Amino acid sequence: MSVTADRERGVLSGVPTGLLVGGSWREAGDGASIDVEDPSTGAVLTSVQDATATDAAAALDAAAAAGPAWARTPARERAEVLRRAFDLVTARAEDLALIITLEMGKPLAESRAEVAYGAEFLRWFSEEAPRIAGRYGQAPAGGGRILTMKQPVGPCLMITPWNFPLAMGTRKVAPAVAAGCTMVVKPAAQTPLSMLALASIMEEAGLPAGVLDVVTTSSPGEVVGPLLRDPRLRKLTFTGSTPVGRTLVEQSSQQLLRLSMELGGNAPFLVFDDADVGAAVEGAMAAKMRNAGQACTAANRVYVQRGVAEEFCEGLAEQIGSLVVGRGTQGGVQVGPLVDDRARSGVAARVDEALEDGARVVVGGEALGSQGYFYAPTLVRDVPAGSRLLTDETFGPVAPVVVFDEEAEAVALANDAEHGLVGYLFTEGLDRGLRVAESLETGMVGLNTGVVSDAAAPFGGVKASGYGREGGAEGIEEYLETKYVRVASR
Ligand code: NAD
């Protein structure tokens, strides 16, 4: 699909491509731009502005200037902006889904699901804004009262990844707006259009100028670095890879910024002998193949107990083998391309390495097509311990399966990982389900389900998957400070 064809469909023509600074859409200071590619063809869809550090400083100026008035805006007004944004996103779901599919590659059905999921954060936090409250108590020793109040953290920097370009934005923007914070958002250079479209919707919903500023850039380190050293910035919230997260934590230590780090995952997926094997296969498909495996929640290490290993692998191979791979805009397609050539080469290299070490491919195992960055949905068995396919986060449609015998062995394998975002387990035993859920070193657990994401639930990890929670009642706390007031009682 060419840009012209998209324009004819009335989609890309409506998406802003400028920087949003203080309520104005403008060009980058040096006039440079970044091409946005369709990963299913490699064709350029459009280009957006390539911000410099000076542009980013202007965005922080705007966010800082808008801060005091926005913090004083009544919670009900902030909530209503979010609620209108929810309605607008929902009404424009088809346009937004097409933008996501074009710039990121996932099938339209998945993009629609992302729009619905992303919109839920707007609705959920519109409901949370009026419920921000402190507490009142008597000092236990007498002579005083303890009051606490919640106040917005202040200007935030938000850095988002390309894999869920809309939902990873609303998951940060909505609680910040609800809490009364202002923000500078830097979306991933591969997928800036979804965030720009969202920013335009937030404006239309009545968000005052400067509260949400957006800078797109091809030089994130150079552009973000000075912001992290600026004393007006109070918080950094980052969703992305663990190595970049570590660098940002170091850089933000000078200003002792409040931090939320939603980093990589390498989720274990455990299937026990007493599982409903059909449900486990369905769960594995959802947890592994959604977004072509490019999800922080993707099931990257599948551990199956010996008694059901053959039945499970046969079922999974059949389903993986029947997936329709293709351009996300085409009807019936279930798996799109990987985001770029580098991503695909990385996945292919890991599979090849595992095969050299003795693993065997049951289905898939190769790059596909002559254009775009497609990789066949793949099931690999007999993956040796220590293979990078197990130790590192693989962002692709590859399910490595390992057989285990004992529950304790499965838990040890699951926890033998740097990351700790989510773990999945399938068992019909209630006691085992809860026992293993308690034992997993992860921030989230899917018990007999392959999908955990929910705007009403706290999303986040432990270990190298970071800290902080997005969504749920916890999500707004990331954007609030607690102030304690001691009141003398006489
Ligand atoms: P990435 O770390 O390469 O990039 C993420 C963002 O950081 C992008 O906007 C990028 O431009 C920016 N960035 C890169 N280098 C930077 C620097 N030096 N300074 C400032 N910003 C910089 O990650 P990615 O490849 O875009 O996304 C995939 C990763 O994100 C995976 O590891 C995945 O698990 C993780 N992820 C985590 C969650 C979660 O909630 N835990 C959700 C989605 C994705």
CSV table of N, CA and C in Angstrom, one decimal, residues 355-478:
chain,number,residue,atom,x,y,z
A,355,LEU,N,19.9,-24.4,16.7
A,355,LEU,CA,19.9,-25.6,15.9
A,355,LEU,C,21.3,-26.2,15.8
A,356,GLU,N,22.3,-25.3,15.7
A,356,GLU,CA,23.7,-25.8,15.7
A,356,GLU,C,24.1,-26.5,17.0
A,357,ASP,N,23.4,-26.1,18.1
A,357,ASP,CA,23.6,-26.7,19.4
A,357,ASP,C,22.8,-27.9,19.7
A,358,GLY,N,22.0,-28.3,18.7
A,358,GLY,CA,21.3,-29.6,18.9
A,358,GLY,C,19.8,-29.5,19.0
A,359,ALA,N,19.2,-28.3,18.9
A,359,ALA,CA,17.8,-28.1,18.9
A,359,ALA,C,17.2,-28.6,17.6
A,360,ARG,N,15.9,-28.9,17.5
A,360,ARG,CA,15.3,-29.2,16.2
A,360,ARG,C,14.1,-28.4,16.0
A,361,VAL,N,13.9,-28.0,14.7
A,361,VAL,CA,12.7,-27.2,14.3
A,361,VAL,C,11.6,-28.2,14.0
A,362,VAL,N,10.4,-28.0,14.6
A,362,VAL,CA,9.3,-28.8,14.4
A,362,VAL,C,8.5,-28.1,13.2
A,363,VAL,N,8.4,-26.8,13.3
A,363,VAL,CA,7.7,-26.1,12.2
A,363,VAL,C,8.3,-24.7,12.1
A,364,GLY,N,8.4,-24.1,10.9
A,364,GLY,CA,8.9,-22.8,10.7
A,364,GLY,C,10.5,-22.8,10.6
A,365,GLY,N,11.1,-21.8,11.2
A,365,GLY,CA,12.5,-21.8,11.3
A,365,GLY,C,13.2,-21.0,10.2
A,366,GLU,N,12.5,-20.2,9.5
A,366,GLU,CA,13.2,-19.5,8.3
A,366,GLU,C,12.5,-18.1,8.1
A,367,ALA,N,13.3,-17.2,7.5
A,367,ALA,CA,12.8,-15.9,7.0
A,367,ALA,C,11.9,-16.2,5.8
A,368,LEU,N,10.9,-15.3,5.7
A,368,LEU,CA,9.9,-15.5,4.6
A,368,LEU,C,9.8,-14.3,3.7
A,369,GLY,N,9.5,-14.6,2.4
A,369,GLY,CA,9.1,-13.5,1.5
A,369,GLY,C,10.4,-12.7,0.9
A,370,SER,N,10.1,-12.0,-0.1
A,370,SER,CA,11.2,-11.3,-0.8
A,370,SER,C,11.1,-9.8,-0.4
A,371,GLN,N,10.0,-9.3,0.2
A,371,GLN,CA,10.0,-7.9,0.7
A,371,GLN,C,9.4,-7.9,2.1
A,372,GLY,N,9.7,-6.9,2.8
A,372,GLY,CA,9.2,-6.8,4.2
A,372,GLY,C,10.1,-7.8,5.1
A,373,TYR,N,9.8,-7.8,6.4
A,373,TYR,CA,10.7,-8.4,7.4
A,373,TYR,C,9.9,-9.6,8.1
A,374,PHE,N,9.5,-10.6,7.2
A,374,PHE,CA,8.7,-11.7,7.8
A,374,PHE,C,9.6,-12.8,8.2
A,375,TYR,N,9.1,-13.5,9.4
A,375,TYR,CA,9.8,-14.7,9.8
A,375,TYR,C,8.7,-15.7,10.1
A,376,ALA,N,8.9,-16.9,9.7
A,376,ALA,CA,7.9,-17.9,9.9
A,376,ALA,C,7.6,-18.2,11.4
A,377,PRO,N,6.4,-18.3,11.8
A,377,PRO,CA,6.0,-18.8,13.1
A,377,PRO,C,6.7,-20.2,13.3
A,378,THR,N,7.4,-20.3,14.5
A,378,THR,CA,8.3,-21.4,14.6
A,378,THR,C,8.2,-22.1,16.0
A,379,LEU,N,8.3,-23.4,15.9
A,379,LEU,CA,8.3,-24.2,17.2
A,379,LEU,C,9.6,-25.0,17.2
A,380,VAL,N,10.4,-24.8,18.2
A,380,VAL,CA,11.7,-25.5,18.3
A,380,VAL,C,11.7,-26.4,19.5
A,381,ARG,N,12.2,-27.6,19.4
A,381,ARG,CA,12.2,-28.5,20.6
A,381,ARG,C,13.7,-28.9,20.9
A,382,ASP,N,13.8,-29.5,22.1
A,382,ASP,CA,15.1,-30.0,22.5
A,382,ASP,C,16.1,-28.8,22.6
A,383,VAL,N,15.7,-27.7,23.0
A,383,VAL,CA,16.6,-26.5,23.1
A,383,VAL,C,17.5,-26.7,24.3
A,384,PRO,N,18.8,-26.7,24.0
A,384,PRO,CA,19.8,-27.0,25.2
A,384,PRO,C,19.8,-25.8,26.2
A,385,ALA,N,20.0,-26.2,27.4
A,385,ALA,CA,20.1,-25.2,28.5
A,385,ALA,C,21.2,-24.2,28.1
A,386,GLY,N,21.1,-23.0,28.4
A,386,GLY,CA,22.1,-22.0,28.1
A,386,GLY,C,22.0,-21.4,26.7
A,387,SER,N,21.1,-21.9,25.8
A,387,SER,CA,20.9,-21.4,24.5
A,387,SER,C,20.4,-19.9,24.6
A,388,ARG,N,20.8,-19.1,23.8
A,388,ARG,CA,20.3,-17.7,23.8
A,388,ARG,C,18.8,-17.6,23.6
A,389,LEU,N,18.3,-18.6,22.9
A,389,LEU,CA,16.9,-18.7,22.7
A,389,LEU,C,16.1,-18.7,24.0
A,390,LEU,N,16.8,-19.2,25.1
A,390,LEU,CA,16.2,-19.3,26.4
A,390,LEU,C,16.7,-18.2,27.4
A,391,THR,N,17.9,-17.8,27.2
A,391,THR,CA,18.5,-16.9,28.2
A,391,THR,C,18.1,-15.5,27.9
A,392,ASP,N,18.0,-15.1,26.6
A,392,ASP,CA,17.7,-13.8,26.2
A,392,ASP,C,16.3,-13.6,25.7
A,393,GLU,N,15.8,-12.3,25.8
A,393,GLU,CA,14.4,-12.1,25.3
A,393,GLU,C,14.4,-12.1,23.8
A,394,THR,N,13.7,-13.1,23.2
A,394,THR,CA,13.6,-13.2,21.8
A,394,THR,C,12.3,-12.5,21.3
A,395,PHE,N,12.5,-11.4,20.5
A,395,PHE,CA,11.3,-10.6,20.1
A,395,PHE,C,10.9,-11.1,18.7
A,396,GLY,N,10.3,-12.3,18.7
A,396,GLY,CA,9.9,-12.9,17.4
A,396,GLY,C,9.0,-14.0,17.6
A,397,PRO,N,8.4,-14.6,16.5
A,397,PRO,CA,7.4,-15.7,16.6
A,397,PRO,C,8.0,-17.0,16.8
A,398,VAL,N,8.9,-17.2,17.8
A,398,VAL,CA,9.6,-18.4,18.0
A,398,VAL,C,9.3,-19.0,19.4
A,399,ALA,N,8.8,-20.2,19.4
A,399,ALA,CA,8.5,-20.8,20.7
A,399,ALA,C,9.4,-22.0,21.0
A,400,PRO,N,10.4,-21.8,21.9
A,400,PRO,CA,11.3,-22.9,22.2
A,400,PRO,C,10.7,-23.7,23.4
A,401,VAL,N,10.6,-25.0,23.2
A,401,VAL,CA,10.0,-25.9,24.2
A,401,VAL,C,11.1,-26.8,24.8
A,402,VAL,N,10.9,-26.9,26.2
A,402,VAL,CA,11.8,-27.8,27.0
A,402,VAL,C,10.9,-28.6,27.8
A,403,VAL,N,11.3,-29.9,28.0
A,403,VAL,CA,10.5,-30.8,28.8
A,403,VAL,C,11.1,-30.9,30.2
A,404,PHE,N,10.2,-31.0,31.2
A,404,PHE,CA,10.6,-31.1,32.6
A,404,PHE,C,9.9,-32.3,33.3
A,405,ASP,N,10.4,-32.7,34.4
A,405,ASP,CA,9.7,-33.8,35.2
A,405,ASP,C,9.0,-33.4,36.4
A,406,GLU,N,9.7,-32.6,37.2
A,406,GLU,CA,9.1,-32.2,38.6
A,406,GLU,C,8.8,-30.8,38.6
A,407,GLU,N,7.8,-30.5,39.5
A,407,GLU,CA,7.3,-29.1,39.7
A,407,GLU,C,8.5,-28.2,40.1
A,408,ALA,N,9.3,-28.7,41.1
A,408,ALA,CA,10.4,-27.9,41.6
A,408,ALA,C,11.4,-27.5,40.5
A,409,GLU,N,11.6,-28.5,39.6
A,409,GLU,CA,12.5,-28.3,38.5
A,409,GLU,C,11.9,-27.1,37.6
A,410,ALA,N,10.6,-27.2,37.3
A,410,ALA,CA,10.0,-26.2,36.5
A,410,ALA,C,10.1,-24.8,37.1
A,411,VAL,N,9.9,-24.7,38.4
A,411,VAL,CA,9.9,-23.4,39.0
A,411,VAL,C,11.4,-22.9,39.0
A,412,ALA,N,12.3,-23.8,39.2
A,412,ALA,CA,13.7,-23.4,39.2
A,412,ALA,C,14.1,-22.9,37.7
A,413,LEU,N,13.7,-23.6,36.7
A,413,LEU,CA,14.0,-23.2,35.4
A,413,LEU,C,13.3,-21.8,35.1
A,414,ALA,N,12.1,-21.7,35.5
A,414,ALA,CA,11.3,-20.4,35.3
A,414,ALA,C,12.1,-19.2,35.9
A,415,ASN,N,12.6,-19.5,37.1
A,415,ASN,CA,13.2,-18.4,37.9
A,415,ASN,C,14.7,-18.2,37.5
A,416,ASP,N,15.2,-19.1,36.7
A,416,ASP,CA,16.6,-18.9,36.4
A,416,ASP,C,16.7,-17.9,35.2
A,417,ALA,N,16.4,-16.7,35.4
A,417,ALA,CA,16.3,-15.7,34.4
A,417,ALA,C,16.6,-14.3,34.9
A,418,GLU,N,17.2,-13.5,34.1
A,418,GLU,CA,17.5,-12.2,34.5
A,418,GLU,C,16.2,-11.3,34.7
A,419,HIS,N,15.2,-11.6,33.8
A,419,HIS,CA,14.0,-10.8,33.8
A,419,HIS,C,12.9,-11.4,34.7
A,420,GLY,N,11.9,-10.6,35.1
A,420,GLY,CA,10.9,-11.1,35.9
A,420,GLY,C,9.6,-10.3,35.7
A,421,LEU,N,9.1,-10.3,34.4
A,421,LEU,CA,7.9,-9.5,34.1
A,421,LEU,C,6.7,-10.3,34.4
A,422,VAL,N,6.5,-11.4,33.6
A,422,VAL,CA,5.3,-12.2,33.8
A,422,VAL,C,5.7,-13.7,33.6
A,423,GLY,N,4.9,-14.5,34.3
A,423,GLY,CA,5.0,-16.0,34.1
A,423,GLY,C,3.6,-16.6,33.9
A,424,TYR,N,3.6,-17.6,33.1
A,424,TYR,CA,2.3,-18.3,32.8
A,424,TYR,C,2.3,-19.7,33.3
A,425,LEU,N,1.2,-20.2,33.9
A,425,LEU,CA,1.2,-21.6,34.2
A,425,LEU,C,-0.2,-22.2,34.0
A,426,PHE,N,-0.2,-23.4,33.5
A,426,PHE,CA,-1.4,-24.1,33.2
A,426,PHE,C,-1.5,-25.4,34.1
A,427,THR,N,-2.5,-25.5,34.9
A,427,THR,CA,-2.7,-26.6,35.8
A,427,THR,C,-4.2,-26.6,36.2
A,428,GLU,N,-4.8,-27.7,36.4
A,428,GLU,CA,-6.2,-27.7,36.9
A,428,GLU,C,-6.2,-27.8,38.4
A,429,GLY,N,-5.0,-27.9,39.0
A,429,GLY,CA,-4.9,-28.0,40.5
A,429,GLY,C,-4.9,-26.6,41.1
A,430,LEU,N,-5.8,-26.3,42.0
A,430,LEU,CA,-5.9,-25.0,42.6
A,430,LEU,C,-4.7,-24.8,43.5
A,431,ASP,N,-4.4,-25.8,44.3
A,431,ASP,CA,-3.3,-25.6,45.2
A,431,ASP,C,-2.0,-25.4,44.4
A,432,ARG,N,-1.7,-26.3,43.4
A,432,ARG,CA,-0.5,-26.1,42.6
A,432,ARG,C,-0.5,-24.7,41.9
A,433,GLY,N,-1.6,-24.3,41.4
A,433,GLY,CA,-1.7,-23.1,40.7
A,433,GLY,C,-1.2,-21.9,41.6
A,434,LEU,N,-1.8,-21.9,42.8
A,434,LEU,CA,-1.4,-20.8,43.7
A,434,LEU,C,0.0,-20.9,44.2
A,435,ARG,N,0.4,-22.2,44.5
A,435,ARG,CA,1.8,-22.4,45.0
A,435,ARG,C,2.8,-22.0,44.0
A,436,VAL,N,2.6,-22.3,42.7
A,436,VAL,CA,3.6,-22.0,41.7
A,436,VAL,C,3.5,-20.4,41.4
A,437,ALA,N,2.3,-19.9,41.5
A,437,ALA,CA,2.2,-18.5,41.3
A,437,ALA,C,2.9,-17.7,42.4
A,438,GLU,N,2.9,-18.2,43.6
A,438,GLU,CA,3.6,-17.6,44.7
A,438,GLU,C,5.1,-17.7,44.5
A,439,SER,N,5.6,-18.8,43.8
A,439,SER,CA,7.0,-19.1,43.7
A,439,SER,C,7.6,-18.3,42.5
A,440,LEU,N,6.9,-17.9,41.6
A,440,LEU,CA,7.5,-17.3,40.4
A,440,LEU,C,8.0,-15.9,40.7
A,441,GLU,N,9.2,-15.7,40.3
A,441,GLU,CA,9.9,-14.4,40.5
A,441,GLU,C,9.5,-13.4,39.4
A,442,THR,N,8.2,-13.0,39.4
A,442,THR,CA,7.7,-12.1,38.3
A,442,THR,C,6.7,-11.1,39.0
A,443,GLY,N,6.5,-10.1,38.3
A,443,GLY,CA,5.5,-9.1,38.8
A,443,GLY,C,4.1,-9.5,38.5
A,444,MET,N,3.9,-10.4,37.5
A,444,MET,CA,2.6,-10.8,37.1
A,444,MET,C,2.6,-12.3,36.8
A,445,VAL,N,1.4,-12.9,37.0
A,445,VAL,CA,1.3,-14.3,36.6
A,445,VAL,C,-0.1,-14.5,35.9
A,446,GLY,N,0.0,-15.3,34.8
A,446,GLY,CA,-1.2,-15.7,34.1
A,446,GLY,C,-1.5,-17.2,34.5
A,447,LEU,N,-2.6,-17.4,35.3
A,447,LEU,CA,-2.9,-18.8,35.7
A,447,LEU,C,-4.0,-19.3,34.8
A,448,ASN,N,-3.7,-20.2,34.0
A,448,ASN,CA,-4.6,-20.8,33.0
A,448,ASN,C,-5.1,-19.7,32.0
A,449,THR,N,-4.2,-18.8,31.7
A,449,THR,CA,-4.5,-17.8,30.6
A,449,THR,C,-3.2,-17.3,30.0
A,450,GLY,N,-3.3,-17.0,28.8
A,450,GLY,CA,-2.1,-16.4,28.1
A,450,GLY,C,-2.1,-14.9,27.9
A,451,VAL,N,-3.1,-14.3,28.5
A,451,VAL,CA,-3.2,-12.8,28.4
A,451,VAL,C,-3.4,-12.2,29.8
A,452,VAL,N,-2.5,-11.3,30.3
A,452,VAL,CA,-2.7,-10.7,31.6
A,452,VAL,C,-3.1,-9.2,31.5
A,453,SER,N,-2.8,-8.6,30.4
A,453,SER,CA,-2.9,-7.1,30.3
A,453,SER,C,-4.4,-6.7,30.6
A,454,ASP,N,-4.5,-5.7,31.4
A,454,ASP,CA,-5.9,-5.2,31.7
A,454,ASP,C,-5.7,-3.8,32.3
A,455,ALA,N,-6.3,-2.8,31.8
A,455,ALA,CA,-6.1,-1.4,32.3
A,455,ALA,C,-6.4,-1.3,33.8
A,456,ALA,N,-7.3,-2.2,34.3
A,456,ALA,CA,-7.7,-2.2,35.7
A,456,ALA,C,-6.7,-2.9,36.6
A,457,ALA,N,-5.6,-3.5,36.1
A,457,ALA,CA,-4.7,-4.3,36.9
A,457,ALA,C,-3.3,-3.7,36.8
A,458,PRO,N,-2.5,-3.9,37.9
A,458,PRO,CA,-1.2,-3.3,37.9
A,458,PRO,C,-0.2,-4.1,37.1
A,459,PHE,N,0.3,-3.5,36.0
A,459,PHE,CA,1.2,-4.1,35.1
A,459,PHE,C,2.6,-3.7,35.4
A,460,GLY,N,3.5,-4.7,35.6
A,460,GLY,CA,4.9,-4.3,35.8
A,460,GLY,C,5.7,-5.5,36.3
A,461,GLY,N,7.0,-5.3,36.4
A,461,GLY,CA,7.9,-6.5,36.7
A,461,GLY,C,8.8,-6.3,37.9
A,462,VAL,N,9.6,-7.3,38.1
A,462,VAL,CA,10.6,-7.3,39.1
A,462,VAL,C,12.0,-7.7,38.4
A,463,LYS,N,13.0,-7.8,39.2
A,463,LYS,CA,14.4,-8.1,38.7
A,463,LYS,C,14.7,-7.1,37.5
A,464,ALA,N,15.3,-7.7,36.4
A,464,ALA,CA,15.7,-6.8,35.3
A,464,ALA,C,14.5,-6.3,34.5
A,465,SER,N,13.3,-6.7,34.8
A,465,SER,CA,12.1,-6.1,34.1
A,465,SER,C,11.7,-4.8,34.7
A,466,GLY,N,12.4,-4.3,35.7
A,466,GLY,CA,12.2,-2.9,36.2
A,466,GLY,C,11.3,-2.8,37.4
A,467,TYR,N,10.8,-1.6,37.6
A,467,TYR,CA,9.9,-1.4,38.7
A,467,TYR,C,8.9,-0.3,38.4
A,468,GLY,N,7.9,-0.2,39.3
A,468,GLY,CA,6.8,0.7,39.0
A,468,GLY,C,5.6,-0.2,38.4
A,469,ARG,N,4.4,0.4,38.5
A,469,ARG,CA,3.3,-0.3,37.9
A,469,ARG,C,2.4,0.6,37.1
A,470,GLU,N,1.9,0.1,36.0
A,470,GLU,CA,1.0,0.9,35.1
A,470,GLU,C,-0.3,0.2,35.1
A,471,GLY,N,-1.4,1.1,35.2
A,471,GLY,CA,-2.7,0.5,35.3
A,471,GLY,C,-3.1,0.2,36.7
A,472,GLY,N,-4.4,-0.1,36.9
A,472,GLY,CA,-4.9,-0.4,38.2
A,472,GLY,C,-5.0,0.8,39.1
A,473,ALA,N,-5.3,0.5,40.4
A,473,ALA,CA,-5.3,1.6,41.3
A,473,ALA,C,-3.9,2.1,41.6
A,474,GLU,N,-2.9,1.2,41.3
A,474,GLU,CA,-1.5,1.5,41.6
A,474,GLU,C,-1.0,2.5,40.5
A,475,GLY,N,-1.5,2.5,39.3
A,475,GLY,CA,-1.0,3.3,38.2
A,475,GLY,C,-0.9,4.8,38.4
A,476,ILE,N,-1.9,5.3,39.1
A,476,ILE,CA,-1.9,6.8,39.3
A,476,ILE,C,-0.8,7.2,40.4
A,477,GLU,N,-0.5,6.3,41.3
A,477,GLU,CA,0.4,6.6,42.3
A,477,GLU,C,1.8,6.9,41.8
A,478,GLU,N,2.1,6.4,40.6
A,478,GLU,CA,3.4,6.7,40.0
A,478,GLU,C,3.6,8.2,39.6
